Amino acid sequence: MTLPERIRLTGQKKILTLDGGGIRGMITVEILARIETILRERSGQPDLVLSDYFDFIAGTSTGAIIATCISLGLSVDAIRNFYVSSGAEMFDKAFLLRRFQYKFEDEKLAAKLQEVIGHDTVLGSDRLQTMLMLVMRNATTDSPWPVSNNPFAKYNSSSRPDNNLNLPLWQLVRASTAAPVYFPPEIVRIGTQEFVFVDGGITMYNNPSFQAFLMATVEPYKVCWPSGVGNILLVSVGTGANCIAKTDLDPVKMNLVYNATSLPSALMFSALNEQDFLCRCFGDCRAGDTIDREIGDMKGKAGPSTEKLFTYMRYNADLSRNGLDTLGLRDIEPDHVQKLDSIEFITQLQEVGRVVGERKVEPNQFDGF
């Protein structure tokens, strides 16, 4: 089945969205491993991969890497091996003279992306088995860019000289992962113009879940899947959240360096909560932790519309001391798993993801789909 045929095929549609979060994507991978196992058992297909089940995969930053791998048909085990074997190289320390500008060099990250995705693979490649959306920020135009391989989209028309489907897929993924302070920006030539892109995690789509739903349903994107709790399943997976109260914060120390290093994480946390909350307001939430003490988890609660527009599940980990203790992970230090570049603690990140998968992902949550 071609991608246009899969998009136009009538029946239920399943969407998978993956947050940004650096090497904390290992948490996502282990949660996805649990989902893949459940889907294999339910279908009786031991070789099922997530691209067989989900019709549309969306990801931001590290989520863009994982989403692309899934859309290419890789198993979660293969994605796990890629992250474990390549994580340290992808987050290669910058040369001393450039350390002031960027924390990491991007050459090895680019090489690894080309290795797994293919140097000549473009966004419109028929190697992609699902609809795919990658989120980045166009610093040149000062706007978020949710780019997809949707063959019906305005800027994916073969009649356009700036057809996005002709762009190198690895470069778009690299652009989505170009976290300010951590990596240099990515320059992408589109038609006759060059644009400077940075990490989509500093847009409101670090959690791309509600944007993916909109792309799948609103008329201008020309996908136009029918909404409804029995028509669309949206599964959203995070990389861990850590809201750290700073009761002893000295306002005098909130200088340029402080803000430059703290704002990306602050934006990511705000974005994931906003998108998650929107999905719970407009979707029927089957799985998800408490968002805050006022609104709770929104399960069974009314939203602004009379009817819920899709079925929704959200899986994430609270990486605070209390959150880890609740998961039974008292031996893991929060500081080890909260950073976006905790390469030396990959195994601990994996353990967090495995426990979240075991405790929060249940087979009956997929009933009806």
C-alpha positions as a LaTeX table, in Angstrom:
\begin{tabular}{lrrr}
\hline
Residue & $x$ (\AA) & $y$ (\AA) & $z$ (\AA) \\
\hline
Met1 & 0.00 & 0.00 & 0.00 \\
Thr2 & 1.35 & 3.41 & $-0.96$ \\
Leu3 & 1.29 & 6.30 & 1.51 \\
Pro4 & $-1.52$ & 8.14 & $-0.35$ \\
Glu5 & $-3.53$ & 4.91 & $-0.31$ \\
Arg6 & $-2.94$ & 4.44 & 3.41 \\
Ile7 & $-3.97$ & 8.01 & 4.17 \\
Arg8 & $-7.16$ & 7.73 & 2.10 \\
Leu9 & $-8.09$ & 4.26 & 3.38 \\
Thr10 & $-11.32$ & 4.44 & 5.36 \\
Gly11 & $-11.51$ & 3.15 & 8.91 \\
Gln12 & $-9.85$ & 3.85 & 12.23 \\
Lys13 & $-6.62$ & 5.84 & 12.33 \\
Lys14 & $-3.87$ & 5.68 & 14.94 \\
Ile15 & $-1.45$ & 8.51 & 15.68 \\
Leu16 & 1.76 & 8.23 & 17.74 \\
Thr17 & 3.53 & 11.38 & 18.96 \\
Leu18 & 6.92 & 11.64 & 20.64 \\
Asp19 & 8.30 & 14.52 & 22.72 \\
Gly20 & 11.73 & 16.11 & 22.55 \\
Gly21 & 14.22 & 15.69 & 25.38 \\
Gly22 & 17.77 & 14.84 & 24.28 \\
Ile23 & 19.19 & 11.51 & 25.42 \\
Arg24 & 16.12 & 11.17 & 27.64 \\
Gly25 & 14.61 & 9.74 & 24.48 \\
Met26 & 15.80 & 6.46 & 25.99 \\
Ile27 & 12.79 & 6.70 & 28.32 \\
Thr28 & 10.55 & 6.99 & 25.26 \\
Val29 & 12.19 & 3.99 & 23.61 \\
Glu30 & 11.56 & 1.73 & 26.59 \\
Ile31 & 7.91 & 2.82 & 26.86 \\
Leu32 & 7.54 & 2.12 & 23.14 \\
Ala33 & 9.03 & $-1.33$ & 23.69 \\
Arg34 & 6.17 & $-2.10$ & 26.08 \\
Ile35 & 3.61 & $-0.80$ & 23.57 \\
Glu36 & 5.14 & $-2.87$ & 20.78 \\
Thr37 & 5.06 & $-6.01$ & 22.95 \\
Ile38 & 1.39 & $-5.46$ & 23.80 \\
Leu39 & 0.45 & $-4.90$ & 20.16 \\
Arg40 & 2.31 & $-8.04$ & 19.10 \\
Glu41 & 0.50 & $-10.12$ & 21.70 \\
Arg42 & $-2.92$ & $-8.65$ & 20.86 \\
Ser43 & $-2.47$ & $-9.15$ & 17.12 \\
Gly44 & $-0.78$ & $-12.55$ & 17.28 \\
Gln45 & 1.97 & $-11.13$ & 15.05 \\
Pro46 & 5.37 & $-11.62$ & 16.76 \\
Asp47 & 7.14 & $-9.54$ & 14.10 \\
Leu48 & 4.77 & $-6.56$ & 14.20 \\
Val49 & 6.49 & $-3.18$ & 14.30 \\
Leu50 & 4.89 & 0.11 & 15.28 \\
Ser51 & 4.63 & 1.32 & 11.68 \\
Asp52 & 2.28 & $-1.62$ & 11.03 \\
Tyr53 & $-0.14$ & $-0.30$ & 13.66 \\
Phe54 & 0.22 & 3.48 & 13.64 \\
Asp55 & $-0.73$ & 5.42 & 10.49 \\
Phe56 & 0.87 & 8.72 & 11.49 \\
Ile57 & 4.01 & 9.29 & 13.57 \\
Ala58 & 5.06 & 12.75 & 14.80 \\
Gly59 & 8.16 & 13.74 & 16.72 \\
Thr60 & 10.17 & 16.72 & 17.90 \\
Ser61 & 13.94 & 16.78 & 18.49 \\
Thr62 & 14.97 & 13.38 & 19.85 \\
Gly63 & 11.37 & 12.37 & 19.20 \\
Ala64 & 11.95 & 13.23 & 15.53 \\
Ile65 & 14.79 & 10.70 & 15.41 \\
Ile66 & 12.65 & 7.96 & 16.95 \\
Ala67 & 9.59 & 8.86 & 14.85 \\
Thr68 & 11.61 & 8.68 & 11.65 \\
Cys69 & 13.08 & 5.31 & 12.61 \\
Ile70 & 9.59 & 3.96 & 13.34 \\
Ser71 & 8.21 & 5.30 & 10.05 \\
Leu72 & 11.08 & 3.59 & 8.24 \\
Gly73 & 9.85 & 0.29 & 9.69 \\
Leu74 & 12.48 & $-0.29$ & 12.38 \\
Ser75 & 11.59 & $-2.35$ & 15.42 \\
Val76 & 11.93 & $-0.78$ & 18.85 \\
Asp77 & 14.79 & $-3.16$ & 19.58 \\
Ala78 & 16.69 & $-1.79$ & 16.58 \\
Ile79 & 16.02 & 1.79 & 17.71 \\
Arg80 & 17.19 & 0.94 & 21.21 \\
Asn81 & 20.43 & $-0.52$ & 19.85 \\
Phe82 & 20.97 & 2.63 & 17.78 \\
Tyr83 & 20.55 & 4.90 & 20.81 \\
Val84 & 22.67 & 2.79 & 23.14 \\
Ser85 & 25.51 & 2.38 & 20.65 \\
Ser86 & 25.43 & 5.90 & 19.23 \\
Gly87 & 24.26 & 8.12 & 22.10 \\
Ala88 & 27.73 & 9.05 & 23.30 \\
Glu89 & 28.88 & 9.86 & 19.76 \\
Met90 & 25.78 & 11.90 & 18.91 \\
Phe91 & 26.42 & 14.06 & 21.98 \\
Asp92 & 30.11 & 14.49 & 21.25 \\
Lys93 & 31.78 & 17.20 & 23.34 \\
Ala94 & 32.63 & 20.33 & 21.36 \\
Phe95 & 36.18 & 21.32 & 20.68 \\
Leu96 & 37.60 & 23.54 & 23.39 \\
Leu97 & 37.75 & 26.73 & 21.28 \\
Arg98 & 34.07 & 26.38 & 20.30 \\
Arg99 & 32.81 & 25.26 & 23.70 \\
Phe100 & 31.64 & 28.78 & 24.51 \\
Gln101 & 29.30 & 28.71 & 21.52 \\
Tyr102 & 27.99 & 25.14 & 21.57 \\
Lys103 & 28.19 & 22.35 & 24.09 \\
Phe104 & 28.39 & 19.62 & 21.45 \\
Glu105 & 29.71 & 19.16 & 17.95 \\
Asp106 & 27.18 & 18.09 & 15.35 \\
Glu107 & 29.36 & 16.22 & 12.81 \\
Lys108 & 28.94 & 12.85 & 14.50 \\
Leu109 & 25.23 & 13.39 & 15.02 \\
Ala110 & 24.83 & 14.19 & 11.32 \\
Ala111 & 26.89 & 11.13 & 10.36 \\
Lys112 & 24.83 & 8.83 & 12.58 \\
Leu113 & 21.58 & 10.19 & 11.16 \\
Gln114 & 22.80 & 9.64 & 7.61 \\
Glu115 & 23.87 & 6.13 & 8.58 \\
Val116 & 20.49 & 5.05 & 9.93 \\
Ile117 & 18.24 & 7.13 & 7.64 \\
Gly118 & 20.31 & 7.14 & 4.46 \\
His119 & 22.22 & 10.04 & 2.92 \\
Asp120 & 20.00 & 10.12 & $-0.19$ \\
Thr121 & 16.66 & 9.43 & 1.50 \\
Val122 & 14.30 & 12.37 & 1.05 \\
Leu123 & 11.17 & 13.35 & 2.96 \\
Gly124 & 9.02 & 12.01 & 0.13 \\
Ser125 & 10.78 & 8.62 & 0.03 \\
Asp126 & 8.58 & 5.56 & $-0.33$ \\
Arg127 & 10.76 & 3.97 & 2.37 \\
Leu128 & 8.59 & 5.83 & 4.87 \\
Gln129 & 5.68 & 3.54 & 5.65 \\
Thr130 & 3.53 & 6.05 & 7.54 \\
Met131 & 2.68 & 9.69 & 7.48 \\
Leu132 & 5.50 & 11.49 & 9.32 \\
Met133 & 5.65 & 14.94 & 10.92 \\
Leu134 & 8.85 & 16.55 & 12.20 \\
Val135 & 8.81 & 19.79 & 14.16 \\
Met136 & 11.55 & 22.40 & 13.92 \\
Arg137 & 11.83 & 26.15 & 14.31 \\
Asn138 & 12.72 & 28.30 & 11.31 \\
Ala139 & 14.92 & 30.97 & 12.89 \\
Thr140 & 15.06 & 32.84 & 9.58 \\
Thr141 & 11.30 & 33.39 & 9.47 \\
Asp142 & 10.92 & 33.23 & 13.28 \\
Ser143 & 8.20 & 30.57 & 13.06 \\
Pro144 & 7.55 & 26.95 & 14.02 \\
Trp145 & 7.67 & 24.49 & 11.13 \\
Pro146 & 5.75 & 21.22 & 11.44 \\
Val147 & 6.99 & 19.55 & 8.24 \\
Ser148 & 5.38 & 16.36 & 6.97 \\
Asn149 & 5.52 & 13.89 & 4.10 \\
Asn150 & 1.78 & 14.32 & 3.56 \\
Pro151 & 1.53 & 14.04 & $-0.27$ \\
Phe152 & $-1.55$ & 16.26 & $-0.32$ \\
Ala153 & 0.00 & 19.21 & 1.56 \\
Lys154 & 0.40 & 22.57 & $-0.15$ \\
Tyr155 & 4.20 & 22.72 & 0.06 \\
Asn156 & 4.63 & 19.08 & $-0.96$ \\
Ser157 & 3.31 & 19.55 & $-4.48$ \\
Ser158 & 5.53 & 18.23 & $-7.30$ \\
Ser159 & 4.71 & 21.41 & $-9.27$ \\
Arg160 & 6.56 & 23.57 & $-6.73$ \\
Pro161 & 10.29 & 24.32 & $-7.11$ \\
Asp162 & 10.48 & 24.39 & $-3.31$ \\
Asn163 & 8.76 & 21.00 & $-2.83$ \\
Asn164 & 9.52 & 19.89 & 0.74 \\
Leu165 & 9.34 & 16.23 & $-0.27$ \\
Asn166 & 12.68 & 16.64 & $-2.06$ \\
Leu167 & 14.51 & 17.69 & 1.12 \\
Pro168 & 17.05 & 15.27 & 2.66 \\
Leu169 & 15.26 & 13.50 & 5.50 \\
Trp170 & 18.36 & 13.22 & 7.70 \\
Gln171 & 18.88 & 16.98 & 7.46 \\
Leu172 & 15.33 & 17.72 & 8.58 \\
Val173 & 15.79 & 15.40 & 11.56 \\
Arg174 & 19.11 & 17.11 & 12.34 \\
Ala175 & 17.35 & 20.50 & 12.16 \\
Ser176 & 14.70 & 19.32 & 14.60 \\
Thr177 & 17.45 & 18.28 & 17.06 \\
Ala178 & 19.52 & 21.49 & 16.87 \\
Ala179 & 18.94 & 22.52 & 20.47 \\
Pro180 & 20.25 & 26.05 & 21.17 \\
Val181 & 23.33 & 26.07 & 23.41 \\
Tyr182 & 23.76 & 22.32 & 22.77 \\
Phe183 & 24.16 & 22.15 & 18.96 \\
Pro184 & 24.80 & 24.55 & 16.07 \\
Pro185 & 21.77 & 25.43 & 13.90 \\
Glu186 & 21.13 & 23.58 & 10.65 \\
Ile187 & 21.06 & 25.43 & 7.31 \\
Val188 & 18.62 & 23.91 & 4.81 \\
Arg189 & 18.25 & 24.99 & 1.19 \\
Ile190 & 14.61 & 24.96 & 0.08 \\
Gly191 & 14.20 & 25.92 & $-3.54$ \\
Thr192 & 16.37 & 29.00 & $-4.09$ \\
Gln193 & 16.42 & 30.07 & $-0.45$ \\
Glu194 & 18.47 & 29.03 & 2.56 \\
Phe195 & 16.85 & 28.87 & 5.98 \\
Val196 & 18.41 & 28.52 & 9.43 \\
Phe197 & 16.66 & 25.92 & 11.58 \\
Val198 & 16.91 & 25.14 & 15.28 \\
Asp199 & 15.32 & 22.61 & 17.60 \\
Gly200 & 11.55 & 22.27 & 17.48 \\
Gly201 & 11.68 & 21.83 & 21.25 \\
Ile202 & 11.74 & 25.60 & 21.69 \\
Thr203 & 8.37 & 25.93 & 19.99 \\
Met204 & 5.04 & 25.05 & 21.62 \\
Tyr205 & 5.27 & 21.71 & 19.85 \\
Asn206 & 8.00 & 20.04 & 21.89 \\
Asn207 & 5.10 & 17.73 & 22.64 \\
Pro208 & 3.58 & 17.59 & 19.13 \\
Ser209 & 0.41 & 15.67 & 20.05 \\
Phe210 & $-2.36$ & 18.22 & 19.51 \\
Gln211 & $-0.65$ & 19.66 & 16.44 \\
Ala212 & $-0.55$ & 16.14 & 14.96 \\
Phe213 & $-4.28$ & 15.75 & 15.59 \\
Leu214 & $-4.92$ & 19.07 & 13.86 \\
Met215 & $-2.77$ & 18.08 & 10.88 \\
Ala216 & $-4.75$ & 14.85 & 10.59 \\
Thr217 & $-8.17$ & 16.50 & 10.72 \\
Val218 & $-8.36$ & 20.17 & 9.70 \\
Glu219 & $-9.20$ & 20.95 & 6.08 \\
Pro220 & $-6.13$ & 22.98 & 4.96 \\
Tyr221 & $-3.79$ & 20.01 & 5.51 \\
Lys222 & $-6.01$ & 17.90 & 3.18 \\
Val223 & $-5.76$ & 14.69 & 5.22 \\
Cys224 & $-9.23$ & 15.16 & 6.73 \\
Trp225 & $-9.56$ & 12.04 & 8.85 \\
Pro226 & $-12.96$ & 11.90 & 10.58 \\
Ser227 & $-12.76$ & 12.75 & 14.28 \\
Gly228 & $-14.46$ & 10.82 & 17.06 \\
Val229 & $-13.48$ & 8.59 & 19.97 \\
Gly230 & $-14.01$ & 5.49 & 17.83 \\
Asn231 & $-12.25$ & 6.91 & 14.78 \\
Ile232 & $-8.88$ & 8.21 & 16.03 \\
Leu233 & $-6.50$ & 6.89 & 18.67 \\
Leu234 & $-3.74$ & 9.29 & 19.72 \\
Val235 & $-0.89$ & 7.90 & 21.83 \\
Ser236 & 1.58 & 10.46 & 23.22 \\
Val237 & 4.89 & 9.48 & 24.82 \\
Gly238 & 7.15 & 11.83 & 26.78 \\
Thr239 & 10.83 & 11.86 & 27.75 \\
Gly240 & 10.23 & 12.61 & 31.42 \\
Ala241 & 9.20 & 15.80 & 33.18 \\
Asn242 & 11.01 & 17.58 & 35.97 \\
Cys243 & 9.60 & 20.77 & 37.38 \\
Ile244 & 12.13 & 21.77 & 40.03 \\
Ala245 & 11.10 & 24.37 & 42.59 \\
Lys246 & 13.93 & 26.77 & 43.47 \\
Thr247 & 12.95 & 28.17 & 46.84 \\
Asp248 & 16.40 & 29.66 & 47.40 \\
Leu249 & 16.76 & 31.24 & 43.95 \\
Asp250 & 18.64 & 34.55 & 44.01 \\
Pro251 & 17.17 & 36.95 & 41.39 \\
Val252 & 20.59 & 38.60 & 41.05 \\
Lys253 & 21.98 & 35.34 & 39.64 \\
Met254 & 19.37 & 35.15 & 36.87 \\
Asn255 & 21.79 & 36.59 & 34.32 \\
Leu256 & 22.26 & 35.92 & 30.60 \\
Val257 & 24.08 & 32.62 & 31.13 \\
Tyr258 & 21.46 & 31.39 & 33.61 \\
Asn259 & 18.62 & 32.16 & 31.22 \\
Ala260 & 20.41 & 30.72 & 28.19 \\
Thr261 & 20.89 & 27.39 & 29.92 \\
Ser262 & 17.54 & 27.20 & 31.73 \\
Leu263 & 15.05 & 28.55 & 29.21 \\
Pro264 & 15.11 & 25.57 & 26.77 \\
Ser265 & 14.06 & 23.17 & 29.54 \\
Ala266 & 11.47 & 25.63 & 30.83 \\
Leu267 & 9.94 & 25.99 & 27.37 \\
Met268 & 9.90 & 22.24 & 26.85 \\
Phe269 & 8.12 & 21.67 & 30.16 \\
Ser270 & 5.51 & 24.34 & 29.41 \\
Ala271 & 4.93 & 23.04 & 25.89 \\
Leu272 & 4.46 & 19.41 & 26.90 \\
Asn273 & 1.89 & 20.41 & 29.53 \\
Glu274 & $-0.06$ & 22.68 & 27.19 \\
Gln275 & $-0.30$ & 20.12 & 24.37 \\
Asp276 & $-1.15$ & 17.36 & 26.85 \\
Phe277 & $-3.89$ & 19.46 & 28.46 \\
Leu278 & $-5.41$ & 20.31 & 25.06 \\
Cys279 & $-5.51$ & 16.63 & 24.16 \\
Arg280 & $-7.25$ & 15.77 & 27.43 \\
Cys281 & $-9.78$ & 18.57 & 26.95 \\
Phe282 & $-10.73$ & 17.54 & 23.43 \\
Gly283 & $-9.94$ & 13.82 & 23.66 \\
Asp284 & $-11.25$ & 10.97 & 25.81 \\
Cys285 & $-8.29$ & 10.31 & 28.11 \\
Arg286 & $-7.73$ & 6.64 & 28.93 \\
Ala287 & $-4.22$ & 6.96 & 30.39 \\
Gly288 & $-2.25$ & 9.84 & 31.86 \\
Asp289 & $-0.82$ & 11.12 & 35.12 \\
Thr290 & $-2.21$ & 14.08 & 37.05 \\
Ile291 & $-1.35$ & 17.33 & 35.27 \\
Asp292 & $-1.75$ & 19.51 & 38.34 \\
Arg293 & $-3.73$ & 19.55 & 41.58 \\
Glu294 & $-6.50$ & 21.72 & 40.16 \\
Ile295 & $-7.44$ & 19.89 & 36.96 \\
Gly296 & $-6.28$ & 16.40 & 37.93 \\
Asp297 & $-5.91$ & 13.93 & 35.04 \\
Met298 & $-9.12$ & 14.90 & 33.14 \\
Lys299 & $-10.25$ & 11.26 & 32.85 \\
Gly300 & $-14.02$ & 11.27 & 32.46 \\
Lys301 & $-14.13$ & 15.07 & 32.64 \\
Ala302 & $-15.95$ & 17.31 & 30.18 \\
Gly303 & $-14.09$ & 19.57 & 27.81 \\
Pro304 & $-15.22$ & 22.60 & 25.80 \\
Ser305 & $-16.92$ & 20.51 & 23.11 \\
Thr306 & $-19.99$ & 18.33 & 23.64 \\
Glu307 & $-18.38$ & 15.25 & 22.11 \\
Lys308 & $-14.79$ & 14.12 & 22.54 \\
Leu309 & $-12.89$ & 14.16 & 19.25 \\
Phe310 & $-10.50$ & 11.22 & 19.72 \\
Thr311 & $-9.29$ & 8.59 & 22.17 \\
Tyr312 & $-6.13$ & 9.64 & 23.98 \\
Met313 & $-3.33$ & 8.08 & 26.02 \\
Arg314 & $-0.35$ & 9.89 & 27.53 \\
Tyr315 & 2.67 & 8.12 & 28.99 \\
Asn316 & 5.44 & 9.99 & 30.78 \\
Ala317 & 7.68 & 9.86 & 33.85 \\
Asp318 & 7.97 & 12.28 & 36.75 \\
Leu319 & 11.73 & 12.64 & 37.22 \\
Ser320 & 11.56 & 14.44 & 40.55 \\
Arg321 & 12.69 & 12.71 & 43.74 \\
Asn322 & 9.09 & 12.05 & 44.70 \\
Gly323 & 8.23 & 10.82 & 41.21 \\
Leu324 & 11.11 & 8.34 & 41.09 \\
Asp325 & 10.27 & 7.10 & 44.59 \\
Thr326 & 6.68 & 6.50 & 43.51 \\
Leu327 & 7.99 & 4.36 & 40.65 \\
Gly328 & 10.07 & 2.37 & 43.13 \\
Leu329 & 13.31 & 3.83 & 41.77 \\
Arg330 & 14.79 & 5.12 & 45.01 \\
Asp331 & 18.30 & 4.16 & 43.94 \\
Ile332 & 18.24 & 6.56 & 40.96 \\
Glu333 & 19.34 & 10.14 & 41.61 \\
Pro334 & 17.05 & 12.69 & 39.92 \\
Asp335 & 20.04 & 14.70 & 38.69 \\
His336 & 21.25 & 11.64 & 36.76 \\
Val337 & 18.13 & 11.40 & 34.61 \\
Gln338 & 16.88 & 14.99 & 34.37 \\
Lys339 & 19.55 & 16.42 & 32.07 \\
Leu340 & 19.19 & 16.36 & 28.29 \\
Asp341 & 22.75 & 15.07 & 27.91 \\
Ser342 & 23.02 & 12.40 & 30.64 \\
Ile343 & 25.00 & 10.05 & 28.41 \\
Glu344 & 26.72 & 8.30 & 31.31 \\
Phe345 & 23.36 & 7.35 & 32.82 \\
Ile346 & 21.72 & 5.74 & 29.78 \\
Thr347 & 21.04 & 2.52 & 31.69 \\
Gln348 & 19.21 & 4.46 & 34.40 \\
Leu349 & 17.11 & 6.24 & 31.78 \\
Gln350 & 16.26 & 2.85 & 30.33 \\
Glu351 & 15.22 & 1.60 & 33.75 \\
Val352 & 12.88 & 4.57 & 34.21 \\
Gly353 & 11.29 & 3.89 & 30.83 \\
Arg354 & 10.89 & 0.17 & 31.51 \\
Val355 & 9.19 & 0.78 & 34.85 \\
Val356 & 6.84 & 3.40 & 33.36 \\
Gly357 & 5.94 & 0.95 & 30.60 \\
Glu358 & 5.29 & $-1.89$ & 33.02 \\
Arg359 & 3.24 & 0.20 & 35.44 \\
Lys360 & 1.33 & 2.55 & 33.16 \\
Val361 & 0.85 & 0.88 & 29.76 \\
Glu362 & $-1.96$ & $-1.67$ & 29.99 \\
Pro363 & $-3.33$ & $-3.89$ & 27.19 \\
Asn364 & $-6.97$ & $-2.91$ & 27.81 \\
Gln365 & $-6.14$ & 0.71 & 27.07 \\
Phe366 & $-5.96$ & $-0.29$ & 23.40 \\
Asp367 & $-9.40$ & $-1.94$ & 23.39 \\
Gly368 & $-11.44$ & $-0.97$ & 20.37 \\
Phe369 & $-8.36$ & $-0.25$ & 18.28 \\
\hline
\end{tabular}
